Amino acid sequence: MRKQERYSIAMLATLIELQRLKRLERTGWTLRGLPNGTESVAAHSFGVCVTAMLLADEVNARGLEVNCERVLRMALLHDWAETRVGDMPRTASSYFGAEARRSAEQLAFADIVTGTGSSEADYKEIFADYEERRSLEARLVKAADVVDLLVQAYALERSGASGLDEFWEVIDNAEFQLPPIANEVVNEVFQLLLAARDKID
């Protein structure tokens, strides 16, 4: 079998596996009594991508250089490991430890991208960067992950959901170690979200 054929087979296997994210429920909503179908991991990943792009563009416009392609790649793949380990709620980490969870996700991600050709090492490096928050791009994507969570919580509360106050507490402890310009942009979005939430009847 030719090298290109092997790559095509591995790429197709990865694409088929990632389809699971379209049906994988975000457990945080399910555990709070919201119905199945509230949000899939793939829907969340889309939200993170859009949010990360908008944040990166605004940060760039204010004079701080951000690699937007890297931001988008990172946002797209940051939850791929969940095809194998599931969407573990935060409470799960308190039972078997955050390090065990991180290790499982790293192994799962590596398995998913194994055989995907010349980009395999790049995918692994981008994922590791996100997990370790080494770069500005990684920290900005993490901020986008939290912003998307709160946008979803806001949308659910506007539709009548209750009991989601704990999700909003993340703002009080949000520390992404962003440089001042990026931190200013993210905090502005948080304040606008809080103001919009206050207006919900």
mmCIF file of N, CA, C and O in Angstrom, residues 104-195:
data_model
loop_
_atom_site.group_PDB
_atom_site.id
_atom_site.type_symbol
_atom_site.label_atom_id
_atom_site.label_comp_id
_atom_site.label_asym_id
_atom_site.label_seq_id
_atom_site.Cartn_x
_atom_site.Cartn_y
_atom_site.Cartn_z
ATOM 1 N N ALA A 104 -5.138 10.857 30.571
ATOM 2 C CA ALA A 104 -6.047 10.082 29.728
ATOM 3 C C ALA A 104 -6.385 10.835 28.451
ATOM 4 O O ALA A 104 -6.416 10.258 27.355
ATOM 5 N N GLU A 105 -6.626 12.126 28.579
ATOM 6 C CA GLU A 105 -6.963 12.929 27.404
ATOM 7 C C GLU A 105 -5.784 13.042 26.440
ATOM 8 O O GLU A 105 -5.969 13.000 25.222
ATOM 9 N N GLN A 106 -4.570 13.165 26.983
ATOM 10 C CA GLN A 106 -3.391 13.246 26.120
ATOM 11 C C GLN A 106 -3.188 11.946 25.345
ATOM 12 O O GLN A 106 -2.899 11.959 24.143
ATOM 13 N N LEU A 107 -3.355 10.812 26.027
ATOM 14 C CA LEU A 107 -3.211 9.515 25.363
ATOM 15 C C LEU A 107 -4.294 9.323 24.304
ATOM 16 O O LEU A 107 -4.009 8.843 23.203
ATOM 17 N N ALA A 108 -5.513 9.696 24.639
ATOM 18 C CA ALA A 108 -6.619 9.554 23.685
ATOM 19 C C ALA A 108 -6.378 10.419 22.454
ATOM 20 O O ALA A 108 -6.561 9.969 21.312
ATOM 21 N N PHE A 109 -5.961 11.660 22.674
ATOM 22 C CA PHE A 109 -5.701 12.553 21.548
ATOM 23 C C PHE A 109 -4.606 11.994 20.655
ATOM 24 O O PHE A 109 -4.730 11.978 19.428
ATOM 25 N N ALA A 110 -3.523 11.521 21.265
ATOM 26 C CA ALA A 110 -2.414 10.958 20.485
ATOM 27 C C ALA A 110 -2.882 9.789 19.632
ATOM 28 O O ALA A 110 -2.502 9.672 18.459
ATOM 29 N N ASP A 111 -3.723 8.928 20.201
ATOM 30 C CA ASP A 111 -4.245 7.790 19.436
ATOM 31 C C ASP A 111 -5.116 8.251 18.266
ATOM 32 O O ASP A 111 -5.057 7.681 17.180
ATOM 33 N N ILE A 112 -5.923 9.263 18.503
ATOM 34 C CA ILE A 112 -6.840 9.752 17.460
ATOM 35 C C ILE A 112 -6.075 10.274 16.251
ATOM 36 O O ILE A 112 -6.472 10.041 15.104
ATOM 37 N N VAL A 113 -4.983 10.995 16.492
ATOM 38 C CA VAL A 113 -4.263 11.614 15.370
ATOM 39 C C VAL A 113 -3.126 10.749 14.830
ATOM 40 O O VAL A 113 -2.490 11.134 13.841
ATOM 41 N N THR A 114 -2.878 9.595 15.432
ATOM 42 C CA THR A 114 -1.811 8.724 14.946
ATOM 43 C C THR A 114 -2.102 8.301 13.515
ATOM 44 O O THR A 114 -3.210 7.857 13.198
ATOM 45 N N GLY A 115 -1.099 8.481 12.661
ATOM 46 C CA GLY A 115 -1.242 8.071 11.266
ATOM 47 C C GLY A 115 -1.814 9.128 10.355
ATOM 48 O O GLY A 115 -2.089 8.854 9.181
ATOM 49 N N THR A 116 -2.021 10.337 10.881
ATOM 50 C CA THR A 116 -2.631 11.383 10.051
ATOM 51 C C THR A 116 -1.603 12.122 9.195
ATOM 52 O O THR A 116 -1.848 13.235 8.745
ATOM 53 N N GLY A 117 -0.447 11.504 8.987
ATOM 54 C CA GLY A 117 0.513 12.049 8.041
ATOM 55 C C GLY A 117 1.449 13.092 8.626
ATOM 56 O O GLY A 117 1.710 13.121 9.826
ATOM 57 N N SER A 118 1.903 13.972 7.739
ATOM 58 C CA SER A 118 2.945 14.931 8.119
ATOM 59 C C SER A 118 2.474 15.939 9.158
ATOM 60 O O SER A 118 3.288 16.591 9.803
ATOM 61 N N SER A 119 1.171 16.076 9.348
ATOM 62 C CA SER A 119 0.645 17.043 10.327
ATOM 63 C C SER A 119 0.466 16.445 11.720
ATOM 64 O O SER A 119 0.155 17.172 12.661
ATOM 65 N N GLU A 120 0.673 15.138 11.859
ATOM 66 C CA GLU A 120 0.438 14.478 13.151
ATOM 67 C C GLU A 120 1.201 15.148 14.290
ATOM 68 O O GLU A 120 0.624 15.451 15.343
ATOM 69 N N ALA A 121 2.484 15.406 14.078
ATOM 70 C CA ALA A 121 3.297 16.032 15.133
ATOM 71 C C ALA A 121 2.789 17.436 15.449
ATOM 72 O O ALA A 121 2.790 17.849 16.614
ATOM 73 N N ASP A 122 2.349 18.158 14.432
ATOM 74 C CA ASP A 122 1.815 19.509 14.651
ATOM 75 C C ASP A 122 0.551 19.462 15.503
ATOM 76 O O ASP A 122 0.382 20.263 16.417
ATOM 77 N N TYR A 123 -0.344 18.512 15.200
ATOM 78 C CA TYR A 123 -1.578 18.383 15.981
ATOM 79 C C TYR A 123 -1.253 18.105 17.444
ATOM 80 O O TYR A 123 -1.853 18.687 18.353
ATOM 81 N N LYS A 124 -0.315 17.195 17.660
ATOM 82 C CA LYS A 124 0.056 16.847 19.038
ATOM 83 C C LYS A 124 0.667 18.041 19.768
ATOM 84 O O LYS A 124 0.395 18.264 20.943
ATOM 85 N N GLU A 125 1.488 18.802 19.055
ATOM 86 C CA GLU A 125 2.120 19.971 19.674
ATOM 87 C C GLU A 125 1.086 21.037 20.010
ATOM 88 O O GLU A 125 1.125 21.652 21.082
ATOM 89 N N ILE A 126 0.128 21.259 19.114
ATOM 90 C CA ILE A 126 -0.924 22.256 19.361
ATOM 91 C C ILE A 126 -1.770 21.852 20.567
ATOM 92 O O ILE A 126 -2.097 22.672 21.424
ATOM 93 N N PHE A 127 -2.113 20.565 20.629
ATOM 94 C CA PHE A 127 -2.911 20.074 21.757
ATOM 95 C C PHE A 127 -2.141 20.227 23.068
ATOM 96 O O PHE A 127 -2.690 20.674 24.081
ATOM 97 N N ALA A 128 -0.848 19.876 23.056
ATOM 98 C CA ALA A 128 -0.023 20.005 24.265
ATOM 99 C C ALA A 128 0.077 21.465 24.696
ATOM 100 O O ALA A 128 0.000 21.781 25.888
ATOM 101 N N ASP A 129 0.219 22.350 23.731
ATOM 102 C CA ASP A 129 0.278 23.784 24.028
ATOM 103 C C ASP A 129 -1.010 24.224 24.709
ATOM 104 O O ASP A 129 -0.985 24.927 25.721
ATOM 105 N N TYR A 130 -2.149 23.785 24.173
ATOM 106 C CA TYR A 130 -3.432 24.161 24.782
ATOM 107 C C TYR A 130 -3.525 23.637 26.218
ATOM 108 O O TYR A 130 -3.907 24.369 27.130
ATOM 109 N N GLU A 131 -3.180 22.384 26.405
ATOM 110 C CA GLU A 131 -3.281 21.772 27.728
ATOM 111 C C GLU A 131 -2.369 22.459 28.744
ATOM 112 O O GLU A 131 -2.725 22.599 29.907
ATOM 113 N N GLU A 132 -1.195 22.888 28.299
ATOM 114 C CA GLU A 132 -0.216 23.501 29.206
ATOM 115 C C GLU A 132 -0.295 25.027 29.218
ATOM 116 O O GLU A 132 0.392 25.677 30.008
ATOM 117 N N ARG A 133 -1.126 25.603 28.329
ATOM 118 C CA ARG A 133 -1.300 27.065 28.220
ATOM 119 C C ARG A 133 0.044 27.781 28.041
ATOM 120 O O ARG A 133 0.335 28.769 28.698
ATOM 121 N N ARG A 134 0.873 27.234 27.145
ATOM 122 C CA ARG A 134 2.209 27.800 26.957
ATOM 123 C C ARG A 134 2.190 29.126 26.215
ATOM 124 O O ARG A 134 2.985 30.007 26.491
ATOM 125 N N SER A 135 1.314 29.259 25.233
ATOM 126 C CA SER A 135 1.349 30.427 24.339
ATOM 127 C C SER A 135 0.172 31.366 24.606
ATOM 128 O O SER A 135 -0.818 31.000 25.258
ATOM 129 N N LEU A 136 0.297 32.556 24.070
ATOM 130 C CA LEU A 136 -0.820 33.505 24.087
ATOM 131 C C LEU A 136 -2.032 32.886 23.424
ATOM 132 O O LEU A 136 -3.166 33.013 23.915
ATOM 133 N N GLU A 137 -1.813 32.202 22.302
ATOM 134 C CA GLU A 137 -2.930 31.590 21.576
ATOM 135 C C GLU A 137 -3.663 30.562 22.439
ATOM 136 O O GLU A 137 -4.896 30.518 22.461
ATOM 137 N N ALA A 138 -2.911 29.749 23.173
ATOM 138 C CA ALA A 138 -3.524 28.735 24.038
ATOM 139 C C ALA A 138 -4.346 29.385 25.146
ATOM 140 O O ALA A 138 -5.461 28.939 25.463
ATOM 141 N N ARG A 139 -3.825 30.439 25.729
ATOM 142 C CA ARG A 139 -4.546 31.110 26.814
ATOM 143 C C ARG A 139 -5.789 31.826 26.288
ATOM 144 O O ARG A 139 -6.823 31.876 26.956
ATOM 145 N N LEU A 140 -5.700 32.328 25.065
ATOM 146 C CA LEU A 140 -6.854 32.987 24.464
ATOM 147 C C LEU A 140 -7.945 31.968 24.111
ATOM 148 O O LEU A 140 -9.139 32.231 24.295
ATOM 149 N N VAL A 141 -7.538 30.800 23.631
ATOM 150 C CA VAL A 141 -8.521 29.745 23.338
ATOM 151 C C VAL A 141 -9.191 29.277 24.626
ATOM 152 O O VAL A 141 -10.399 29.026 24.649
ATOM 153 N N LYS A 142 -8.429 29.176 25.714
ATOM 154 C CA LYS A 142 -9.051 28.800 26.998
ATOM 155 C C LYS A 142 -10.066 29.852 27.422
ATOM 156 O O LYS A 142 -11.160 29.518 27.896
ATOM 157 N N ALA A 143 -9.731 31.119 27.237
ATOM 158 C CA ALA A 143 -10.694 32.181 27.552
ATOM 159 C C ALA A 143 -11.933 32.042 26.676
ATOM 160 O O ALA A 143 -13.064 32.191 27.153
ATOM 161 N N ALA A 144 -11.741 31.732 25.394
ATOM 162 C CA ALA A 144 -12.870 31.541 24.473
ATOM 163 C C ALA A 144 -13.736 30.364 24.912
ATOM 164 O O ALA A 144 -14.966 30.400 24.799
ATOM 165 N N ASP A 145 -13.103 29.321 25.440
ATOM 166 C CA ASP A 145 -13.824 28.148 25.945
ATOM 167 C C ASP A 145 -14.774 28.556 27.068
ATOM 168 O O ASP A 145 -15.930 28.131 27.114
ATOM 169 N N VAL A 146 -14.295 29.414 27.959
ATOM 170 C CA VAL A 146 -15.115 29.874 29.084
ATOM 171 C C VAL A 146 -16.198 30.846 28.598
ATOM 172 O O VAL A 146 -17.352 30.766 29.033
ATOM 173 N N VAL A 147 -15.839 31.744 27.692
ATOM 174 C CA VAL A 147 -16.837 32.680 27.160
ATOM 175 C C VAL A 147 -17.964 31.907 26.490
ATOM 176 O O VAL A 147 -19.155 32.201 26.708
ATOM 177 N N ASP A 148 -17.622 30.888 25.681
ATOM 178 C CA ASP A 148 -18.679 30.115 25.015
ATOM 179 C C ASP A 148 -19.565 29.399 26.023
ATOM 180 O O ASP A 148 -20.788 29.333 25.843
ATOM 181 N N LEU A 149 -18.985 28.871 27.077
ATOM 182 C CA LEU A 149 -19.772 28.238 28.145
ATOM 183 C C LEU A 149 -20.799 29.228 28.706
ATOM 184 O O LEU A 149 -21.977 28.894 28.894
ATOM 185 N N LEU A 150 -20.362 30.460 28.954
ATOM 186 C CA LEU A 150 -21.254 31.455 29.549
ATOM 187 C C LEU A 150 -22.292 31.970 28.556
ATOM 188 O O LEU A 150 -23.425 32.265 28.940
ATOM 189 N N VAL A 151 -21.930 32.057 27.293
ATOM 190 C CA VAL A 151 -22.914 32.436 26.272
ATOM 191 C C VAL A 151 -24.017 31.377 26.217
ATOM 192 O O VAL A 151 -25.210 31.697 26.123
ATOM 193 N N GLN A 152 -23.625 30.094 26.310
ATOM 194 C CA GLN A 152 -24.616 29.015 26.309
ATOM 195 C C GLN A 152 -25.476 29.083 27.568
ATOM 196 O O GLN A 152 -26.697 28.924 27.509
ATOM 197 N N ALA A 153 -24.848 29.325 28.718
ATOM 198 C CA ALA A 153 -25.612 29.445 29.967
ATOM 199 C C ALA A 153 -26.606 30.601 29.871
ATOM 200 O O ALA A 153 -27.768 30.476 30.289
ATOM 201 N N TYR A 154 -26.156 31.713 29.320
ATOM 202 C CA TYR A 154 -27.035 32.880 29.127
ATOM 203 C C TYR A 154 -28.218 32.527 28.226
ATOM 204 O O TYR A 154 -29.377 32.849 28.549
ATOM 205 N N ALA A 155 -27.946 31.843 27.123
ATOM 206 C CA ALA A 155 -29.024 31.454 26.199
ATOM 207 C C ALA A 155 -30.024 30.523 26.886
ATOM 208 O O ALA A 155 -31.241 30.661 26.702
ATOM 209 N N LEU A 156 -29.521 29.607 27.691
ATOM 210 C CA LEU A 156 -30.408 28.679 28.401
ATOM 211 C C LEU A 156 -31.258 29.409 29.439
ATOM 212 O O LEU A 156 -32.457 29.137 29.584
ATOM 213 N N GLU A 157 -30.646 30.347 30.169
ATOM 214 C CA GLU A 157 -31.401 31.104 31.165
ATOM 215 C C GLU A 157 -32.454 31.992 30.503
ATOM 216 O O GLU A 157 -33.555 32.143 31.031
ATOM 217 N N ARG A 158 -32.130 32.546 29.362
ATOM 218 C CA ARG A 158 -33.133 33.350 28.630
ATOM 219 C C ARG A 158 -34.315 32.500 28.202
ATOM 220 O O ARG A 158 -35.437 32.990 28.067
ATOM 221 N N SER A 159 -34.052 31.197 28.011
ATOM 222 C CA SER A 159 -35.127 30.275 27.609
ATOM 223 C C SER A 159 -35.856 29.684 28.807
ATOM 224 O O SER A 159 -36.705 28.811 28.642
ATOM 225 N N GLY A 160 -35.480 30.118 30.020
ATOM 226 C CA GLY A 160 -36.206 29.673 31.205
ATOM 227 C C GLY A 160 -35.466 28.714 32.117
ATOM 228 O O GLY A 160 -35.995 28.329 33.169
ATOM 229 N N ALA A 161 -34.255 28.293 31.762
ATOM 230 C CA ALA A 161 -33.494 27.386 32.623
ATOM 231 C C ALA A 161 -33.070 28.113 33.896
ATOM 232 O O ALA A 161 -32.839 29.321 33.893
ATOM 233 N N SER A 162 -32.989 27.350 34.977
ATOM 234 C CA SER A 162 -32.540 27.928 36.247
ATOM 235 C C SER A 162 -31.516 26.999 36.877
ATOM 236 O O SER A 162 -31.283 25.895 36.397
ATOM 237 N N GLY A 163 -30.916 27.450 37.971
ATOM 238 C CA GLY A 163 -29.942 26.623 38.674
ATOM 239 C C GLY A 163 -28.574 26.592 38.014
ATOM 240 O O GLY A 163 -27.806 25.649 38.224
ATOM 241 N N LEU A 164 -28.250 27.618 37.227
ATOM 242 C CA LEU A 164 -26.969 27.635 36.516
ATOM 243 C C LEU A 164 -25.979 28.650 37.105
ATOM 244 O O LEU A 164 -24.959 28.954 36.490
ATOM 245 N N ASP A 165 -26.288 29.161 38.309
ATOM 246 C CA ASP A 165 -25.438 30.196 38.912
ATOM 247 C C ASP A 165 -23.978 29.774 39.029
ATOM 248 O O ASP A 165 -23.072 30.588 38.852
ATOM 249 N N GLU A 166 -23.734 28.499 39.322
ATOM 250 C CA GLU A 166 -22.355 28.051 39.538
ATOM 251 C C GLU A 166 -21.483 28.249 38.297
ATOM 252 O O GLU A 166 -20.271 28.466 38.408
ATOM 253 N N PHE A 167 -22.085 28.198 37.115
ATOM 254 C CA PHE A 167 -21.298 28.396 35.896
ATOM 255 C C PHE A 167 -20.752 29.821 35.830
ATOM 256 O O PHE A 167 -19.654 30.050 35.334
ATOM 257 N N TRP A 168 -21.536 30.747 36.329
ATOM 258 C CA TRP A 168 -21.131 32.154 36.278
ATOM 259 C C TRP A 168 -20.029 32.483 37.269
ATOM 260 O O TRP A 168 -19.332 33.485 37.125
ATOM 261 N N GLU A 169 -19.848 31.634 38.275
ATOM 262 C CA GLU A 169 -18.801 31.866 39.276
ATOM 263 C C GLU A 169 -17.406 31.816 38.676
ATOM 264 O O GLU A 169 -16.455 32.331 39.254
ATOM 265 N N VAL A 170 -17.283 31.207 37.489
ATOM 266 C CA VAL A 170 -15.979 31.117 36.838
ATOM 267 C C VAL A 170 -15.398 32.503 36.563
ATOM 268 O O VAL A 170 -14.178 32.683 36.560
ATOM 269 N N ILE A 171 -16.267 33.494 36.378
ATOM 270 C CA ILE A 171 -15.786 34.855 36.115
ATOM 271 C C ILE A 171 -14.999 35.393 37.312
ATOM 272 O O ILE A 171 -13.975 36.061 37.147
ATOM 273 N N ASP A 172 -15.467 35.075 38.519
ATOM 274 C CA ASP A 172 -14.791 35.568 39.726
ATOM 275 C C ASP A 172 -13.367 35.033 39.852
ATOM 276 O O ASP A 172 -12.509 35.677 40.455
ATOM 277 N N ASN A 173 -13.143 33.836 39.330
ATOM 278 C CA ASN A 173 -11.829 33.200 39.462
ATOM 279 C C ASN A 173 -11.086 33.106 38.129
ATOM 280 O O ASN A 173 -10.105 32.368 38.019
ATOM 281 N N ALA A 174 -11.563 33.819 37.123
ATOM 282 C CA ALA A 174 -10.956 33.714 35.792
ATOM 283 C C ALA A 174 -9.583 34.360 35.776
ATOM 284 O O ALA A 174 -9.450 35.557 35.988
ATOM 285 N N GLU A 175 -8.576 33.543 35.549
ATOM 286 C CA GLU A 175 -7.205 34.050 35.438
ATOM 287 C C GLU A 175 -6.529 33.276 34.313
ATOM 288 O O GLU A 175 -6.110 32.137 34.498
ATOM 289 N N PHE A 176 -6.472 33.898 33.151
ATOM 290 C CA PHE A 176 -5.936 33.233 31.971
ATOM 291 C C PHE A 176 -4.483 33.599 31.705
ATOM 292 O O PHE A 176 -3.908 33.142 30.731
ATOM 293 N N GLN A 177 -3.903 34.455 32.550
ATOM 294 C CA GLN A 177 -2.518 34.911 32.389
ATOM 295 C C GLN A 177 -2.302 35.528 31.009
ATOM 296 O O GLN A 177 -1.312 35.254 30.329
ATOM 297 N N LEU A 178 -3.257 36.352 30.628
ATOM 298 C CA LEU A 178 -3.173 37.051 29.349
ATOM 299 C C LEU A 178 -2.442 38.373 29.509
ATOM 300 O O LEU A 178 -2.514 39.002 30.572
ATOM 301 N N PRO A 179 -1.767 38.839 28.461
ATOM 302 C CA PRO A 179 -1.189 40.182 28.522
ATOM 303 C C PRO A 179 -2.299 41.227 28.598
ATOM 304 O O PRO A 179 -3.462 40.935 28.274
ATOM 305 N N PRO A 180 -1.985 42.447 29.037
ATOM 306 C CA PRO A 180 -3.020 43.450 29.324
ATOM 307 C C PRO A 180 -4.049 43.677 28.207
ATOM 308 O O PRO A 180 -5.240 43.745 28.493
ATOM 309 N N ILE A 181 -3.621 43.796 26.963
ATOM 310 C CA ILE A 181 -4.580 44.063 25.876
ATOM 311 C C ILE A 181 -5.580 42.921 25.743
ATOM 312 O O ILE A 181 -6.796 43.136 25.664
ATOM 313 N N ALA A 182 -5.082 41.688 25.721
ATOM 314 C CA ALA A 182 -5.968 40.525 25.581
ATOM 315 C C ALA A 182 -6.869 40.378 26.803
ATOM 316 O O ALA A 182 -8.062 40.065 26.684
ATOM 317 N N ASN A 183 -6.314 40.634 27.975
ATOM 318 C CA ASN A 183 -7.102 40.551 29.209
ATOM 319 C C ASN A 183 -8.233 41.574 29.205
ATOM 320 O O ASN A 183 -9.353 41.276 29.629
ATOM 321 N N GLU A 184 -7.947 42.747 28.696
ATOM 322 C CA GLU A 184 -8.960 43.807 28.607
ATOM 323 C C GLU A 184 -10.114 43.379 27.703
ATOM 324 O O GLU A 184 -11.294 43.558 28.050
ATOM 325 N N VAL A 185 -9.794 42.790 26.556
ATOM 326 C CA VAL A 185 -10.834 42.342 25.613
ATOM 327 C C VAL A 185 -11.719 41.273 26.261
ATOM 328 O O VAL A 185 -12.953 41.342 26.202
ATOM 329 N N VAL A 186 -11.091 40.282 26.879
ATOM 330 C CA VAL A 186 -11.852 39.196 27.505
ATOM 331 C C VAL A 186 -12.724 39.729 28.636
ATOM 332 O O VAL A 186 -13.906 39.370 28.752
ATOM 333 N N ASN A 187 -12.180 40.595 29.475
ATOM 334 C CA ASN A 187 -12.959 41.144 30.588
ATOM 335 C C ASN A 187 -14.126 41.992 30.104
ATOM 336 O O ASN A 187 -15.193 42.002 30.734
ATOM 337 N N GLU A 188 -13.949 42.709 29.004
ATOM 338 C CA GLU A 188 -15.062 43.479 28.434
ATOM 339 C C GLU A 188 -16.210 42.546 28.050
ATOM 340 O O GLU A 188 -17.379 42.852 28.302
ATOM 341 N N VAL A 189 -15.866 41.413 27.440
ATOM 342 C CA VAL A 189 -16.903 40.441 27.048
ATOM 343 C C VAL A 189 -17.600 39.894 28.287
ATOM 344 O O VAL A 189 -18.837 39.774 28.322
ATOM 345 N N PHE A 190 -16.831 39.558 29.323
ATOM 346 C CA PHE A 190 -17.435 39.073 30.568
ATOM 347 C C PHE A 190 -18.409 40.104 31.141
ATOM 348 O O PHE A 190 -19.525 39.756 31.563
ATOM 349 N N GLN A 191 -18.006 41.347 31.177
ATOM 350 C CA GLN A 191 -18.867 42.390 31.755
ATOM 351 C C GLN A 191 -20.139 42.583 30.934
ATOM 352 O O GLN A 191 -21.222 42.790 31.483
ATOM 353 N N LEU A 192 -20.017 42.492 29.622
ATOM 354 C CA LEU A 192 -21.197 42.603 28.760
ATOM 355 C C LEU A 192 -22.149 41.420 28.977
ATOM 356 O O LEU A 192 -23.372 41.604 28.993
ATOM 357 N N LEU A 193 -21.585 40.242 29.158
ATOM 358 C CA LEU A 193 -22.420 39.066 29.434
ATOM 359 C C LEU A 193 -23.150 39.209 30.764
ATOM 360 O O LEU A 193 -24.347 38.893 30.863
ATOM 361 N N LEU A 194 -22.441 39.670 31.777
ATOM 362 C CA LEU A 194 -23.071 39.863 33.081
ATOM 363 C C LEU A 194 -24.179 40.900 33.020
ATOM 364 O O LEU A 194 -25.255 40.740 33.606
ATOM 365 N N ALA A 195 -23.942 41.978 32.268
ATOM 366 C CA ALA A 195 -24.959 43.025 32.119
ATOM 367 C C ALA A 195 -26.182 42.482 31.394
ATOM 368 O O ALA A 195 -27.323 42.779 31.766
#
